[in-house]
Amino acid sequence: MCDLIGSALRAMSGDAGISRRDLLRATGTAVAASALGTAVASCSATPSTASTTATASAPAARTRLVLLGTTGGPTILDPARAGTSTAVVHDGGVHLVDLGFSAHQRLVAAGLGGGGWGNGFGNLRSILFTHMHSDHVTEWPAIYSVASTNIAGRLHDRPIEVFGPGDRGSLPRVFPAGRTVGEPINPEDPTPGIVAMTGYLRRAWAGDFNDRLRNSSFRDPTAVFSVHDIDVSTVWAGIDPEGIPPRLTEPIPVWTDGAVRITATLVDHHPTAPAFGFRFDTPDGSIVVSGDTCPSENLIDLARGADYLVHEVIDPLFVEELVKQLPAEQADPLRTHLLESHTTIDQVGPVAEAARVGTLVLSHLAPAHNPPERWLEAQKGFSGRLIVGADLMQLPVGQDS
Ligand SMILES: [Zn+2]
Ligand SMILES: [Zn+2]
């Protein structure tokens, strides 16, 4: 047995307070694959081994949580992990939260792609973006560009609903104060939201789109996607440069089809704003996805009593290693952002405990290549079940969860 797997198993049966047998039995191989994901991949000649293991054992529950990508940040540190992207599946319909790198490929690998030529997005009901950072939206241009050729055989005519932040309306503060920065990029529209971004994409891909519209009868992407900025004007009138959201008294309604109800809250990823966490309520149970945030009371409210909380996490030791390589003027702002606008290993357990969720699933792992035993330290302060996310892990919601 590989040393990494052995050490992960020892960590699981020791410090984490979970027996190896319990872990393997609790939710099947998927849990073991999750906790061992990095270790299995590191011991394998093929980086997809962990993902394959998780998929092969996936239960086909009516409602389930599927982790498509579990990397935090825009850097590929572990080829076994794609960029952050999470799917919620109910009754065959697929809802995606964020599109990190390789999300399209992971969608198909997870068996959620609709099947067959021209029906790649046949099951897709909605796409939700937590915020506009590149590691969360980088696959949107790719998916938008191939939409018409993945929708030709779509089994129903409803557009795919897309929701995300609107135009922020103000640039974030310069940090440290007084530092000289150049003119804003795209000064006439320096903080576009998801609707504006999509407009730019439509223009950028005009050559391909016009070619296919005129010669191949494919559809205009505006007929494939219905794109919306999530309106926060009633709860946050004028987003200031600090970007620290107000305390909300109730969630923001986003979308429902009667069976699945999606709501949002404002999380704290300052100075980036607005940033959302999303909750999915289904007849079988509930799933909450944190997006990028420091410990957030709004998120705790949103997640209260949920079956699953998928939460981002960052290792402060990684932050120190990272900034060591940078000049001071770059290191200080980056260290501040990473530690003040994300949730550390020590902080994430108490968040899940306060929300009284059933299972805490760690995703958006920063760094993606951390040894799994390090992530298991997040069990401190949380009395529920902890799962370290791995790509293509499928977790049932409801009776089998
Ligand atoms: Zn991120
Ligand atoms: Zn972010």
XYZ file of C-alpha atoms and ligand atoms in Angstrom:
403
model
C 0.000 0.000 0.000
C 1.265 3.424 -0.893
C 2.638 5.415 2.050
C 0.310 8.306 1.297
C -2.774 6.116 1.503
C -1.458 4.539 4.663
C -0.860 7.872 6.325
C -4.301 9.099 5.269
C -5.936 6.031 6.748
C -3.984 6.448 9.976
C -5.085 10.071 10.109
C -8.709 9.093 9.530
C -8.701 6.469 12.246
C -6.776 8.643 14.678
C -6.967 12.404 14.968
C -10.194 12.776 13.059
C -12.010 10.538 15.520
C -13.508 8.420 12.746
C -12.786 4.716 12.450
C -11.605 3.448 9.115
C -14.396 0.881 9.073
C -17.003 3.559 9.851
C -15.646 5.761 7.118
C -15.755 3.033 4.526
C -19.218 1.965 5.626
C -20.749 5.416 6.102
C -21.417 6.328 2.505
C -19.526 3.674 0.654
C -16.387 3.966 -1.360
C -17.185 7.533 -2.330
C -16.272 8.732 1.138
C -13.085 6.750 1.208
C -12.254 7.965 -2.274
C -12.906 11.517 -1.158
C -10.711 11.338 1.867
C -8.066 9.542 -0.106
C -8.591 11.343 -3.377
C -5.265 13.085 -3.547
C -3.408 10.138 -2.108
C -4.911 7.672 -4.573
C -4.130 9.940 -7.482
C -0.601 10.531 -6.270
C 0.031 6.801 -6.081
C -1.387 6.108 -9.502
C 0.093 6.331 -12.946
C -3.132 7.957 -14.156
C -4.307 11.093 -12.415
C -7.958 10.219 -12.990
C -7.882 7.126 -10.754
C -9.490 8.847 -7.773
C -12.237 10.258 -9.936
C -12.920 6.934 -11.575
C -13.161 5.248 -8.196
C -15.669 7.782 -6.974
C -17.780 7.568 -10.115
C -17.846 3.786 -10.217
C -19.339 3.658 -6.743
C -21.796 6.482 -7.293
C -25.314 5.799 -6.095
C -28.002 6.874 -8.564
C -30.147 8.727 -6.042
C -32.967 10.922 -7.365
C -31.287 13.905 -5.703
C -27.534 14.058 -5.379
C -24.562 16.300 -4.999
C -21.802 15.852 -7.573
C -18.417 17.510 -7.245
C -17.176 18.227 -10.752
C -14.045 20.122 -9.751
C -12.517 20.773 -6.348
C -9.534 23.057 -6.965
C -9.460 26.451 -5.293
C -7.804 29.232 -7.259
C -6.727 29.586 -10.866
C -3.578 27.430 -10.673
C -3.420 23.755 -11.618
C -1.536 22.227 -8.701
C -3.007 18.719 -8.915
C -3.928 17.313 -12.339
C -6.458 15.000 -10.669
C -8.549 18.009 -9.678
C -10.382 20.310 -12.075
C -11.393 23.886 -11.317
C -14.161 24.519 -8.847
C -17.586 23.423 -10.064
C -20.425 21.716 -8.204
C -23.542 20.024 -9.565
C -26.872 19.489 -7.842
C -28.985 16.859 -9.581
C -32.702 16.358 -8.985
C -34.897 14.058 -11.015
C -32.471 14.160 -13.938
C -32.200 17.954 -14.016
C -28.731 19.388 -13.460
C -27.865 22.663 -11.765
C -24.256 23.872 -11.779
C -22.576 26.221 -9.336
C -19.523 27.868 -10.921
C -17.573 26.745 -13.968
C -13.881 26.353 -13.186
C -11.475 24.924 -15.728
C -12.525 21.590 -17.298
C -16.104 21.840 -15.992
C -17.574 20.779 -19.349
C -15.401 17.689 -19.506
C -16.222 16.812 -15.898
C -19.945 17.254 -16.615
C -19.731 14.560 -19.268
C -17.424 12.342 -17.188
C -19.959 12.455 -14.353
C -22.653 11.132 -16.682
C -24.566 14.406 -16.540
C -23.968 15.487 -20.116
C -27.248 14.322 -21.571
C -25.771 11.628 -23.755
C -25.365 11.391 -27.486
C -24.270 13.860 -30.077
C -25.946 17.235 -29.889
C -27.505 16.708 -26.482
C -24.532 17.515 -24.275
C -26.451 20.070 -22.269
C -29.745 18.215 -22.507
C -30.124 17.864 -18.746
C -28.846 21.287 -17.804
C -31.431 23.457 -16.050
C -29.386 26.255 -14.524
C -25.892 27.647 -14.031
C -25.158 29.846 -11.023
C -22.039 31.914 -10.547
C -21.005 32.772 -6.994
C -18.759 35.659 -8.077
C -16.768 36.870 -11.021
C -13.294 35.618 -10.081
C -11.692 33.820 -12.975
C -11.374 30.455 -11.216
C -15.198 30.393 -11.009
C -16.125 31.606 -14.491
C -13.253 30.584 -16.737
C -15.189 27.742 -18.418
C -18.219 29.952 -19.135
C -16.728 31.307 -22.389
C -16.024 27.725 -23.483
C -19.498 26.422 -22.644
C -21.176 29.497 -24.108
C -19.212 29.076 -27.331
C -20.230 25.453 -27.903
C -23.792 25.784 -26.654
C -25.509 25.676 -30.007
C -23.767 22.435 -30.985
C -24.510 20.817 -27.632
C -28.158 21.719 -27.641
C -29.304 20.509 -31.050
C -30.864 17.392 -29.583
C -32.071 19.004 -26.384
C -35.086 17.196 -25.073
C -37.041 20.282 -24.061
C -37.283 23.861 -25.235
C -36.745 25.759 -22.033
C -33.578 27.858 -22.050
C -30.853 27.140 -19.539
C -31.206 29.720 -16.779
C -27.977 31.499 -15.850
C -27.609 33.642 -12.736
C -24.666 35.583 -11.382
C -23.482 38.896 -9.980
C -24.543 42.090 -11.687
C -22.371 45.095 -12.376
C -20.682 45.983 -9.119
C -20.774 49.665 -9.995
C -17.631 50.644 -8.083
C -14.047 49.510 -8.241
C -12.566 47.857 -5.144
C -10.200 49.858 -2.997
C -6.495 50.026 -3.793
C -4.554 48.074 -1.225
C -2.296 49.043 0.443
C -3.772 52.546 0.347
C -1.800 54.954 -1.796
C -0.211 52.307 -3.983
C 0.013 53.457 -7.600
C -2.071 51.494 -10.068
C -2.663 52.092 -13.748
C -5.875 53.095 -15.446
C -8.705 50.577 -15.038
C -9.067 47.993 -17.751
C -12.089 48.671 -19.967
C -12.706 52.015 -18.212
C -16.170 52.550 -19.717
C -17.323 49.316 -18.064
C -14.711 48.257 -15.474
C -16.879 45.955 -13.313
C -19.143 43.956 -15.650
C -21.517 41.382 -14.220
C -22.574 38.119 -15.818
C -25.025 39.689 -18.304
C -22.453 42.185 -19.551
C -19.729 39.549 -19.671
C -21.960 37.298 -21.743
C -22.615 40.185 -24.114
C -18.890 40.543 -24.656
C -18.616 36.802 -25.298
C -21.363 36.928 -27.909
C -19.446 39.583 -29.773
C -16.121 37.786 -29.372
C -17.526 34.564 -30.846
C -19.491 36.335 -33.604
C -17.493 34.725 -36.401
C -18.239 31.186 -35.270
C -21.836 31.947 -34.298
C -22.674 33.649 -37.601
C -21.043 30.855 -39.534
C -23.124 28.201 -37.812
C -26.331 30.250 -37.905
C -26.038 30.861 -41.630
C -24.685 27.527 -42.782
C -25.665 24.907 -40.244
C -28.968 26.154 -38.790
C -27.650 26.129 -35.245
C -29.346 28.372 -32.726
C -28.312 31.783 -31.545
C -26.916 31.321 -28.013
C -29.356 33.945 -26.773
C -32.040 31.300 -27.391
C -30.068 28.669 -25.485
C -29.316 30.631 -22.333
C -31.428 33.057 -20.365
C -28.886 35.120 -18.449
C -29.740 37.180 -15.358
C -27.896 39.452 -12.978
C -29.035 38.669 -9.441
C -30.620 41.850 -8.155
C -29.199 42.912 -4.786
C -30.303 46.535 -4.979
C -32.976 46.106 -2.327
C -30.503 44.753 0.226
C -27.252 46.441 -0.785
C -27.814 49.802 -2.395
C -24.490 50.893 -3.789
C -21.653 48.457 -3.270
C -18.826 50.395 -1.628
C -15.128 49.878 -2.403
C -14.638 47.805 0.758
C -17.114 45.212 -0.506
C -18.197 43.915 2.906
C -21.828 42.837 2.544
C -24.653 43.794 4.879
C -26.255 41.312 7.227
C -29.322 39.815 5.566
C -32.476 38.883 7.438
C -33.713 36.501 4.768
C -32.356 34.755 1.681
C -32.602 36.170 -1.819
C -34.981 34.147 -4.026
C -33.290 33.079 -7.263
C -35.292 30.386 -9.102
C -37.733 27.557 -8.617
C -39.575 25.030 -10.735
C -41.734 23.862 -7.870
C -39.540 20.892 -7.016
C -36.183 22.624 -6.671
C -35.986 25.991 -4.957
C -32.772 28.003 -5.236
C -32.006 30.861 -2.875
C -28.897 32.946 -2.305
C -27.190 35.016 0.327
C -24.412 37.558 0.268
C -21.172 36.071 1.539
C -18.049 38.002 2.478
C -15.276 37.720 -0.101
C -14.245 41.345 0.215
C -13.228 43.367 -1.596
C -14.780 41.209 -4.323
C -18.512 41.854 -4.406
C -21.196 40.843 -4.713
C -20.353 37.251 -3.839
C -23.052 34.646 -3.288
C -23.636 31.377 -1.529
C -26.502 29.254 -2.877
C -28.990 26.883 -1.279
C -30.938 24.162 -3.086
C -34.045 22.826 -1.372
C -35.525 19.690 -2.905
C -38.165 17.185 -1.783
C -35.300 14.894 -0.715
C -33.185 17.365 1.227
C -31.030 20.429 0.920
C -27.557 21.382 -0.305
C -25.713 24.660 0.291
C -22.638 25.821 -1.625
C -20.606 28.545 0.069
C -18.794 30.142 -2.834
C -15.657 32.012 -1.770
C -16.026 33.602 1.640
C -14.511 34.165 5.016
C -16.639 32.822 7.886
C -20.020 34.392 7.148
C -23.049 34.799 9.421
C -25.213 35.208 6.318
C -23.975 31.847 5.059
C -24.570 30.200 8.432
C -28.170 31.417 8.263
C -28.564 30.137 4.714
C -27.063 26.745 5.574
C -28.957 26.171 8.815
C -30.116 22.571 9.018
C -28.970 21.665 5.498
C -28.059 18.073 4.690
C -24.861 19.128 2.944
C -22.714 22.235 3.199
C -20.090 22.398 0.460
C -17.621 24.910 1.813
C -14.404 26.412 0.517
C -11.249 26.010 2.590
C -7.711 27.343 2.553
C -4.569 26.193 4.344
C -2.759 29.157 5.995
C 0.537 27.261 5.737
C 0.080 27.275 1.973
C -0.531 31.025 2.026
C 2.775 31.622 3.778
C 4.610 29.347 1.339
C 2.998 31.127 -1.584
C 3.721 34.706 -0.566
C 7.313 33.832 0.341
C 7.985 33.617 -3.378
C 6.684 37.115 -4.106
C 8.089 40.626 -3.679
C 6.751 42.345 -0.544
C 4.511 44.759 -2.427
C 2.702 41.809 -3.993
C 2.995 39.447 -1.030
C 1.264 41.641 1.526
C -1.948 42.317 -0.415
C -2.178 38.678 -1.494
C -1.669 37.376 2.054
C -4.321 39.782 3.329
C -6.828 38.788 0.656
C -6.267 35.063 1.060
C -6.530 35.051 4.846
C -9.248 37.671 5.307
C -11.492 36.679 2.414
C -11.358 32.885 2.646
C -12.017 30.311 5.365
C -9.126 28.473 6.966
C -9.018 24.838 8.047
C -9.543 25.874 11.672
C -12.479 28.138 10.836
C -14.582 25.909 8.608
C -15.613 23.317 11.231
C -17.156 25.906 13.582
C -19.079 27.402 10.628
C -20.633 24.006 9.882
C -21.308 23.442 13.581
C -23.064 26.801 13.931
C -25.244 25.977 10.945
C -25.959 22.474 12.326
C -25.527 20.867 8.910
C -25.448 17.107 8.568
C -22.353 16.815 6.401
C -19.564 19.268 5.682
C -17.969 18.717 2.281
C -14.679 20.500 1.702
C -14.146 21.776 -1.806
C -12.379 24.690 -3.504
C -9.315 23.245 -1.815
C -6.421 25.683 -1.641
C -3.981 24.252 -2.314
C -5.386 21.397 -4.358
C -2.305 19.238 -3.782
C -2.382 19.287 0.020
C -2.106 15.844 1.656
C -5.590 14.635 2.672
C -4.703 14.282 6.338
C -4.178 18.027 6.494
C -7.790 18.671 5.393
C -9.110 16.199 7.933
C -8.056 18.667 10.631
C -11.223 20.556 9.690
C -13.116 18.057 11.856
C -12.082 20.150 14.880
C -15.101 22.066 16.121
C -17.598 20.109 14.014
C -19.598 17.214 15.403
C -21.130 16.130 12.080
C -19.733 14.134 9.185
C -16.734 15.535 7.317
C -15.929 14.667 3.727
C -12.883 15.895 1.856
C -14.123 16.467 -1.654
C -12.706 14.745 -4.718
C -13.547 15.298 -8.365
C -16.563 13.321 -9.620
C -17.625 12.271 -6.143
C -21.388 11.714 -6.050
C -23.262 11.968 -2.745
C -26.920 11.012 -2.373
C -29.446 13.314 -0.733
C -32.343 11.747 1.101
C -32.843 8.306 2.557
C -29.471 6.977 1.466
C -27.390 9.974 2.532
Zn -12.080 30.947 -5.859
Zn -12.753 34.293 -5.308
